[in-house]
Short mmCIF file of C-alpha atoms in Angstrom, two decimals:
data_model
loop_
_atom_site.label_atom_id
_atom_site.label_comp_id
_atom_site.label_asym_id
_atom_site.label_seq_id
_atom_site.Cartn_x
_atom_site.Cartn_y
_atom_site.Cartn_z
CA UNK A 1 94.25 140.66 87.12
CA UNK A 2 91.46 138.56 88.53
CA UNK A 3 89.37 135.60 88.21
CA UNK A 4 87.00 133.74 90.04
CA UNK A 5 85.90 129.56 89.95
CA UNK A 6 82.94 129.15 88.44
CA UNK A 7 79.45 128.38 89.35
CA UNK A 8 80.00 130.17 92.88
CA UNK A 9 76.33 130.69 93.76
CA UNK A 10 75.48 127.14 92.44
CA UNK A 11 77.17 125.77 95.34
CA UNK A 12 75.01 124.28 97.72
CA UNK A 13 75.62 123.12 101.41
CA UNK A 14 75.34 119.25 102.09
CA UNK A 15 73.28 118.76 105.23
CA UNK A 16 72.94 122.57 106.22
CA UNK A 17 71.97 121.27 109.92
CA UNK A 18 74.16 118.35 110.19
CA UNK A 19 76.69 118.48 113.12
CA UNK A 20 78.07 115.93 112.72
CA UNK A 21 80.71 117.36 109.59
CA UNK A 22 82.74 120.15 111.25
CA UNK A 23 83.67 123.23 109.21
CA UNK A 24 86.11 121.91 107.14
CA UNK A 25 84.63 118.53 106.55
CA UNK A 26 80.92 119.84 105.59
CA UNK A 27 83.06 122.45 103.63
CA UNK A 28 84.95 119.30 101.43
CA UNK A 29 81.93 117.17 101.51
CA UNK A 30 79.94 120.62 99.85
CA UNK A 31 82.84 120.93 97.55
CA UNK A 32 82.91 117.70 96.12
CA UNK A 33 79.38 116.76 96.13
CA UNK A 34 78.67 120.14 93.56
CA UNK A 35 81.70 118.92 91.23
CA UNK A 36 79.34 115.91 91.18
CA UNK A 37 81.15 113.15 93.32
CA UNK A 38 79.52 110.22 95.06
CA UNK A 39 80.36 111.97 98.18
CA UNK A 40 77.88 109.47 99.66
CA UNK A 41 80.75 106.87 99.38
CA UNK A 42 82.46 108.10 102.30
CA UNK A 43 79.70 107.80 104.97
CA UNK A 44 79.62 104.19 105.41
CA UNK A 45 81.60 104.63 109.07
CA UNK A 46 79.56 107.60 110.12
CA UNK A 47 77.34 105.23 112.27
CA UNK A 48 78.86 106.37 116.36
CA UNK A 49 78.88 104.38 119.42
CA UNK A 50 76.76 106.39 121.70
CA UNK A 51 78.91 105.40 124.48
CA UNK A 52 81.54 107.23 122.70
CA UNK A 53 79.58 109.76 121.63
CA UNK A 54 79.00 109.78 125.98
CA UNK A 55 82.73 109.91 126.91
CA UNK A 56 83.88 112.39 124.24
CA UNK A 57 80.57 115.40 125.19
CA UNK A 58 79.59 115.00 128.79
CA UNK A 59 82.80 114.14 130.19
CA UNK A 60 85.86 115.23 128.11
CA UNK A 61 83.61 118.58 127.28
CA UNK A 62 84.05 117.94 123.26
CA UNK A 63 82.28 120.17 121.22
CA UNK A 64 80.37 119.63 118.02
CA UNK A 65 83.95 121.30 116.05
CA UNK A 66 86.53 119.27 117.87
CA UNK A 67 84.99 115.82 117.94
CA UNK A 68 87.63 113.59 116.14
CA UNK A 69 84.92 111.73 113.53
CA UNK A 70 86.64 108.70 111.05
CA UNK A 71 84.95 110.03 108.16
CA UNK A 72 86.30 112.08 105.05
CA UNK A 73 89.69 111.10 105.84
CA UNK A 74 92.36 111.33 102.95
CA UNK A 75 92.74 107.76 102.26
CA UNK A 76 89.18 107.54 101.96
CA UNK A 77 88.53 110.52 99.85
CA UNK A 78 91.44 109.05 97.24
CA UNK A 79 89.62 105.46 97.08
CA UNK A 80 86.59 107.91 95.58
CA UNK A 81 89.15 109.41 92.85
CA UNK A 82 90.18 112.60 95.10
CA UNK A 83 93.65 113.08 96.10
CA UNK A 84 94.11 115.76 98.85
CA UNK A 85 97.01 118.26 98.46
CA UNK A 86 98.61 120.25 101.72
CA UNK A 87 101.33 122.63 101.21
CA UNK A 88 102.35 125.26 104.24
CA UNK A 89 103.99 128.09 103.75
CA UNK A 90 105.25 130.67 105.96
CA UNK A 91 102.93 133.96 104.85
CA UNK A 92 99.79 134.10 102.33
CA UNK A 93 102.43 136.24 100.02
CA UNK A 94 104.05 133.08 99.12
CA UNK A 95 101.37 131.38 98.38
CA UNK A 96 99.73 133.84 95.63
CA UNK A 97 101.25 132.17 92.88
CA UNK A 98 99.81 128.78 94.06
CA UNK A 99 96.59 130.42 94.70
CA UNK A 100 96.16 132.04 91.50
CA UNK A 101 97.20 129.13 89.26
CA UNK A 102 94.99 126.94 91.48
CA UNK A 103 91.93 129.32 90.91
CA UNK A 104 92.58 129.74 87.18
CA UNK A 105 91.79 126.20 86.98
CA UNK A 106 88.79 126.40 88.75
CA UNK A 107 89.64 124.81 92.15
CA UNK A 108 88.57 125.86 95.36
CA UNK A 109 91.16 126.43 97.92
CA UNK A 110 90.61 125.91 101.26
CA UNK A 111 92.55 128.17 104.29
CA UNK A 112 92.44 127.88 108.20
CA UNK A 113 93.34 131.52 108.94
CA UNK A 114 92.71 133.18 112.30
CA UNK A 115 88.94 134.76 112.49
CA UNK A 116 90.01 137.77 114.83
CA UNK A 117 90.96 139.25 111.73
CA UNK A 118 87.64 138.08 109.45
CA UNK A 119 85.03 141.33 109.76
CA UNK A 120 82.48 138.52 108.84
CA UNK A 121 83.62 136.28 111.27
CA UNK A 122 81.60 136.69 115.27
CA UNK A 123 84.85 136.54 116.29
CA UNK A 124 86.42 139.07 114.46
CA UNK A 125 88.46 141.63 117.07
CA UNK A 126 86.46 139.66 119.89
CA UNK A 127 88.32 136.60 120.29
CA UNK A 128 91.10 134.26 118.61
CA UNK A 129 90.27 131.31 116.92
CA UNK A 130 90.57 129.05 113.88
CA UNK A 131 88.08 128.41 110.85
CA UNK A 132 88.33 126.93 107.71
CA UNK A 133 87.70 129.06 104.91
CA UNK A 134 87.22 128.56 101.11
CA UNK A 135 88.55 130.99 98.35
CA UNK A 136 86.85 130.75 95.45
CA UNK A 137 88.49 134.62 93.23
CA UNK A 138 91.02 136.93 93.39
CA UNK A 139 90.52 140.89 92.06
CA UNK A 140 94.01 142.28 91.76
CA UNK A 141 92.78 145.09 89.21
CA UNK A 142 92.91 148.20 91.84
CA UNK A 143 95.19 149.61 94.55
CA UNK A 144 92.97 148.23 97.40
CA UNK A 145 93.29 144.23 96.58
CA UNK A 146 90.44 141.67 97.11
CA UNK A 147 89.97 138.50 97.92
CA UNK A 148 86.76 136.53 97.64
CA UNK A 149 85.70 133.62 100.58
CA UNK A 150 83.13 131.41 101.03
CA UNK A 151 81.84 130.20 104.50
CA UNK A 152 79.26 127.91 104.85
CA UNK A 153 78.91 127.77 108.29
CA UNK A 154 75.41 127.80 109.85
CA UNK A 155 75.75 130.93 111.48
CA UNK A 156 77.94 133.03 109.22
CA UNK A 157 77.24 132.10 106.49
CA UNK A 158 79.39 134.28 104.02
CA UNK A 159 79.98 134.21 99.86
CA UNK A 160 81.89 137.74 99.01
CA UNK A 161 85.12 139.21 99.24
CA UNK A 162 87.17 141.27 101.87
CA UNK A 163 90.49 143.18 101.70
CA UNK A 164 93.41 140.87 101.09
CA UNK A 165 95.09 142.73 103.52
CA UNK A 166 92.58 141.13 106.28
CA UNK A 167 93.13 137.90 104.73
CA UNK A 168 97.13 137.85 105.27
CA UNK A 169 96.62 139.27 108.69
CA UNK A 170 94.70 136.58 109.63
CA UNK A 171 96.78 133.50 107.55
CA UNK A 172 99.60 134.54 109.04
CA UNK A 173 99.26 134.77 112.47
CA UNK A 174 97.82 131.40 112.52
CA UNK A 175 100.12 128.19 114.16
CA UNK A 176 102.31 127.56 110.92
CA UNK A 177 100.63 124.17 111.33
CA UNK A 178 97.49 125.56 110.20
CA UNK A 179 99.19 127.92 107.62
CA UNK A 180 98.27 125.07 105.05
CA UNK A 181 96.97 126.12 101.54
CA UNK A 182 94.83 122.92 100.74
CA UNK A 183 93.49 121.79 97.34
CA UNK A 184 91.99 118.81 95.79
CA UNK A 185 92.47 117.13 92.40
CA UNK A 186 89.51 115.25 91.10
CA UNK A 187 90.04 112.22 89.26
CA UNK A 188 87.69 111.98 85.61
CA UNK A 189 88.29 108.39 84.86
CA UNK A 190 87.24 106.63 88.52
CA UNK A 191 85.76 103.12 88.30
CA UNK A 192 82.71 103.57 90.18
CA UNK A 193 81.78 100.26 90.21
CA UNK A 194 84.95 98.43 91.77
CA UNK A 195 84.98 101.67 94.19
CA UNK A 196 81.46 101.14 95.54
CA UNK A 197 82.55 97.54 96.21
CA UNK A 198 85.63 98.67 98.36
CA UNK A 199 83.73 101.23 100.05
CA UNK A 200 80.97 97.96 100.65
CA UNK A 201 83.50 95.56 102.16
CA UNK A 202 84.21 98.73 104.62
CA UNK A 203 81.19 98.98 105.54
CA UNK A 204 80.70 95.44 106.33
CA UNK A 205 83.78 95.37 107.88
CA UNK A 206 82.92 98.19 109.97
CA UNK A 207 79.95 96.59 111.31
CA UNK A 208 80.82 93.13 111.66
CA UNK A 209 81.62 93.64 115.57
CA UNK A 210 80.04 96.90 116.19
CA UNK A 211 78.00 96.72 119.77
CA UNK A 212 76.42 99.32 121.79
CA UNK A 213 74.13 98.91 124.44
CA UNK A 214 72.59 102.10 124.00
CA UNK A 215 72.82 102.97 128.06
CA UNK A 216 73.57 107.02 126.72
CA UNK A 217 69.76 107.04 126.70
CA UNK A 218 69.30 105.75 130.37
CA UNK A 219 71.60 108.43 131.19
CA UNK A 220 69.94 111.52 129.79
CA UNK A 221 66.94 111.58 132.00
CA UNK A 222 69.58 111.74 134.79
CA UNK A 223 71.61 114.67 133.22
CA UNK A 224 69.27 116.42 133.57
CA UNK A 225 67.29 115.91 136.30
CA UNK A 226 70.80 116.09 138.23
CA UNK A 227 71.92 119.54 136.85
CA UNK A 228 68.12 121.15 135.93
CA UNK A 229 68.04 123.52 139.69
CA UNK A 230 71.96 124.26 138.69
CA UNK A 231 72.69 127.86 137.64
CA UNK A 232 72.71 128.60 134.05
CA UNK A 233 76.54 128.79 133.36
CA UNK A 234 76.64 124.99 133.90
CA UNK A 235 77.88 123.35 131.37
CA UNK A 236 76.28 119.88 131.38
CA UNK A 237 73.06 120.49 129.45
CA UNK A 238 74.64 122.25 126.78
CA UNK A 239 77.29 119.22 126.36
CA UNK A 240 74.42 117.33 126.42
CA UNK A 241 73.09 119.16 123.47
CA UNK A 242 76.10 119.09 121.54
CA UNK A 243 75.95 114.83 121.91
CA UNK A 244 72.76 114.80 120.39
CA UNK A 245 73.61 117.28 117.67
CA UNK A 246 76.25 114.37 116.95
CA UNK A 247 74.10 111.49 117.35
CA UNK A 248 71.27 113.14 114.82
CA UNK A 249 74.30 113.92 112.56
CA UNK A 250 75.82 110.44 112.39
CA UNK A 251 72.37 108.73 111.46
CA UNK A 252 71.21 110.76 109.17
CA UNK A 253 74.93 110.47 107.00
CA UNK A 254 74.75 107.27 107.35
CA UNK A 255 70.83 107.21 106.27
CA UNK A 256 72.56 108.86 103.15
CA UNK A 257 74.88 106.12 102.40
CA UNK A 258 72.11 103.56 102.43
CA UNK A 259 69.91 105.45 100.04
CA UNK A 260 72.50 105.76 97.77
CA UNK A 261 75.18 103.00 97.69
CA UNK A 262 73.14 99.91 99.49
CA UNK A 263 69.96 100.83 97.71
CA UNK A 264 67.70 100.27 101.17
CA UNK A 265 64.89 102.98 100.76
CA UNK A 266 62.95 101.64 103.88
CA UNK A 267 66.33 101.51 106.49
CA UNK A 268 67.10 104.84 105.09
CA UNK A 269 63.72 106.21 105.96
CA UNK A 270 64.22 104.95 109.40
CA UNK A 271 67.73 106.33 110.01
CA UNK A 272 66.69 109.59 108.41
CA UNK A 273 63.41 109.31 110.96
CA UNK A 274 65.45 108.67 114.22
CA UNK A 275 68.09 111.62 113.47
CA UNK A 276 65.01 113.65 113.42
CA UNK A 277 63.66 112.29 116.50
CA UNK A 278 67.33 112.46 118.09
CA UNK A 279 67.08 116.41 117.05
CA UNK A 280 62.97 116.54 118.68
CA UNK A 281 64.55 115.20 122.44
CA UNK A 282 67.10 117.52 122.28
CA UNK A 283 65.14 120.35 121.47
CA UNK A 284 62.58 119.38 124.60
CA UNK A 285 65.36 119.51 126.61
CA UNK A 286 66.89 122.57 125.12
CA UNK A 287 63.57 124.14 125.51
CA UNK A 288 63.04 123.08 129.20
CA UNK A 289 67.13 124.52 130.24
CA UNK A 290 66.14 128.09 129.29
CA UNK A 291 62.29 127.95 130.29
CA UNK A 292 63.50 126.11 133.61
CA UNK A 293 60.15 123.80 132.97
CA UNK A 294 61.77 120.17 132.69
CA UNK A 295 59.16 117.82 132.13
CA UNK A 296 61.45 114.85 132.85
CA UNK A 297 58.21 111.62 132.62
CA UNK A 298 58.49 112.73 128.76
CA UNK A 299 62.83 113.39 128.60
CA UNK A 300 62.85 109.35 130.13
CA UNK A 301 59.96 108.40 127.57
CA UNK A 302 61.20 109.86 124.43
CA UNK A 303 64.95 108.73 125.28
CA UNK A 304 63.96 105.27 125.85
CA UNK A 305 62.10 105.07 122.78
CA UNK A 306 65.10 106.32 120.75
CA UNK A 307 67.19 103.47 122.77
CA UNK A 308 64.49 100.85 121.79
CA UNK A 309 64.21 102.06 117.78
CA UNK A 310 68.47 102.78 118.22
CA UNK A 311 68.27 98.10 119.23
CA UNK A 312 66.03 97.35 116.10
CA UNK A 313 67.92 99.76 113.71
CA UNK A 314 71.56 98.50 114.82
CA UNK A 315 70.20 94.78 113.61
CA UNK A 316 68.67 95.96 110.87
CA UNK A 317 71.89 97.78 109.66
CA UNK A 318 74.30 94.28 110.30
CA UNK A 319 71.59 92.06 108.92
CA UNK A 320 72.00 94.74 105.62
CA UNK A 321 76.04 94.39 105.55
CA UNK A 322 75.41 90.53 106.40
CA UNK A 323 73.07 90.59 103.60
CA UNK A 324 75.46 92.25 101.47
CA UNK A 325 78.41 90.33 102.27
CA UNK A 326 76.54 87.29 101.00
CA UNK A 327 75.89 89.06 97.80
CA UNK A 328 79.72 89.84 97.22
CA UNK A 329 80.13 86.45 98.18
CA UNK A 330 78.25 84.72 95.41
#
C-alpha cells in the first residue's frame, strides 16, 4: 500500500530568500502557487510599517519565524477559491485514514510535529522545537513503514522519506494544539475577475491611511554604533538583522502583487530594487559584526538613502491605489 502526490520534484519554492513568509506560510504560498493559483492575490497587505517592524525585532526580540504578518490568512486564502481545513487529533495513528485518502487525491498535507525527533531536522536530538512539515506519500508495502516529507526551508531543505515511526514520535509529543493535520481544497470554478477586484478595494483600503515616517532608518546607524565594542553574544545586531530580513521580505511581496494584479512594471521594479538594497545594508552590517570593522559614514549613508527612496515609494504606492480607486470608480 502506497502512493505519493504527484509532480513532487516539480515543486518549486516561492521566494527561496524571502523572510518575510515563515515556514508554514512560504510552505502554503509554494503549495498553491505550483497547483497554479494567483497566489499573488494575497500580498496586497504585505507592505510593513517600519516602526512596527522596530518594536516587534529590536525591542520585543521577534524573530524572522514568530513575527505575526496579516498575510495568507484563511479568510483571505478562501476569497482566492481556497478553503483551509484543520482537524486535530490526539496521535498520527488516527489520522492515517485521513492522511491516506487525502494523499490519494493528490493533496499535500501539512504537519507541525516536534523536530527533536526529525534526523533531517538541526534540531533533531539537540533541542525541542516546532516546524511545519509537508507530506506528500506514504509506503506501507514492508515491515519498516515510510513516510515521505517535504521541507522547504532554507537551511534544510529536505524532499524524501523517513521511518513513520520518527514521524509519530515527533506528531505526538507536540502541544495537541499543534497536533493539527491541515489540508486545502482548491476551488476550479473561481471568478478571477470579481476576485482581483475584492483583493483591489483591500489594497486601497489598506493604504488609504497608511503613514510611516521612516525614523527605523535614523535608528540603525545608532544600533550599531551603540552595541559594535559589545561582546559577540549580544543580541542587538542580530535582531537588527532579522528586521531587515523582514523589511526586504515585505517589499519585494508586495513588488509581486504590483507586477501581477495592478499591472505597474516600473513601481514593481522599484520595490523589487529597494528589497535588494534593504538586503545590501544589512549584509554591510552583518559583515562589519563578525569582522568587528564597522564603517558607520556608509551604515548612516546607505540607511538614509533607503529612508529617502522608502518617502518617494510610499507616495508612489497610494497615488497607485488612489489611481486605482478612481478606475473602480468610473
Amino acid at each position: 500500500m502506497r502512493n505519493f502526490v504527484e509532480n513532487i520534484h516539480h515543486y518549486k519554492v516561492y521566494g527561496r530568500y524571502c523572510y518575510y513568509l515563515h515556514c508554514r506560510k512560504k510552505q502554503i504560498v509554494s503549495y498553491l502557487y505550483t497547483r497554479g493559483v494567483p497566489v499573488e492575490l494575497l500580498f496586497y497587505n504585505t507592505y510593513e510599517n517600519t516602526s512596527q517592524i522596530e518594536h516587534g525585532f529590536m525591542e520585543q526580540n521577534e524573530l524572522t519565524y514568530t513575527y505575526n504578518t496579516q498575510t495568507v490568512n484563511s479568510n483571505d486564502l478562501a476569497l482566492i477559491g481556497v478553503n483551509e481545513r484543520v482537524e486535530i487529533f490526539e496521535k498520527l495513528v488516527h489520522a492515517e485514514p485521513l492522511t491516506r485518502n487525502l494523499i490519494n487525491e493528490n493533496k499535500m498535507i501539512f504537519i507541525q510535529p516536534n523536530d527533536y525527533y526529525i534526523p533531517f531536522r538541526k534540531n533533531y536530538q539537540t533541542r525541542h522545537g516546532f516546524h511545519s512539515l509537508m507530506v506528500w506519500g506514504y509506503d506501507y508495502t514492508n515491515e519498516v513503514k515510510k513516510i515521505f516529507l517535504l521541507d522547504l526551508d532554507d537551511t534544510d531543505y529536505f524532499c524524501g522519506e523517513i521511518d513513520s515511526i520518527e514521524l509519530h514520535k515527533a506528531f505526538n509529543d507536540a502541544p495537541i494544539e499543534k497536533r493539527a493535520v491541515v489540508y486545502f481544497e482548491i476551488v476550479d470554478n473561481m471568478n478571477v475577475n470579481d476576485t482581483r477586484k475584492i483583493i483591489s478595494d483591500k489594497f486601497i483600503e489598506y493604504f488609504k491611511d497608511f503613514c510611516d515616517d521612516f525614523s527605523f532608518y535614523d535608528n540603525i546607524q545608532l544600533y550599531v554604533k551603540n552595541h559594535m565594542d559589545q561582546p559577540e553574544e549580544n543580541e542587538i545586531l542580530p535582531s537588527l538583522s532579522h528586521a531587515l530580513f523582514m523589511l526586504s521580505g515585505s517589499r519585494f511581496l508586495l513588488s509581486k502583487f504590483i507586477e501581477s494584479i495592478i499591472n505597474d512594471k516600473l513601481l514593481s521594479i522599484h520595490l523589487l530594487t529597494l528589497s535588494n538594497e534593504i538586503i545590501i545594508l544589512r549584509n554591510i552590517i552583518i559583515k562589519a559584526y563578525y569582522s568587528g570593522n564597522f564603517d558607520l559614514h556608509k551604515i548612516k549613508y546607505e540607511s538614509l538613502l533607503l529612508k529617502k527612496k522608502e518617502i518617494a515609494l510610499l507616495e508612489q504606492i497610494k497615488q497607485c491605489a488612489a489611481s486605482l480607486k478612481s478606475f473602480h470608480h468610473d
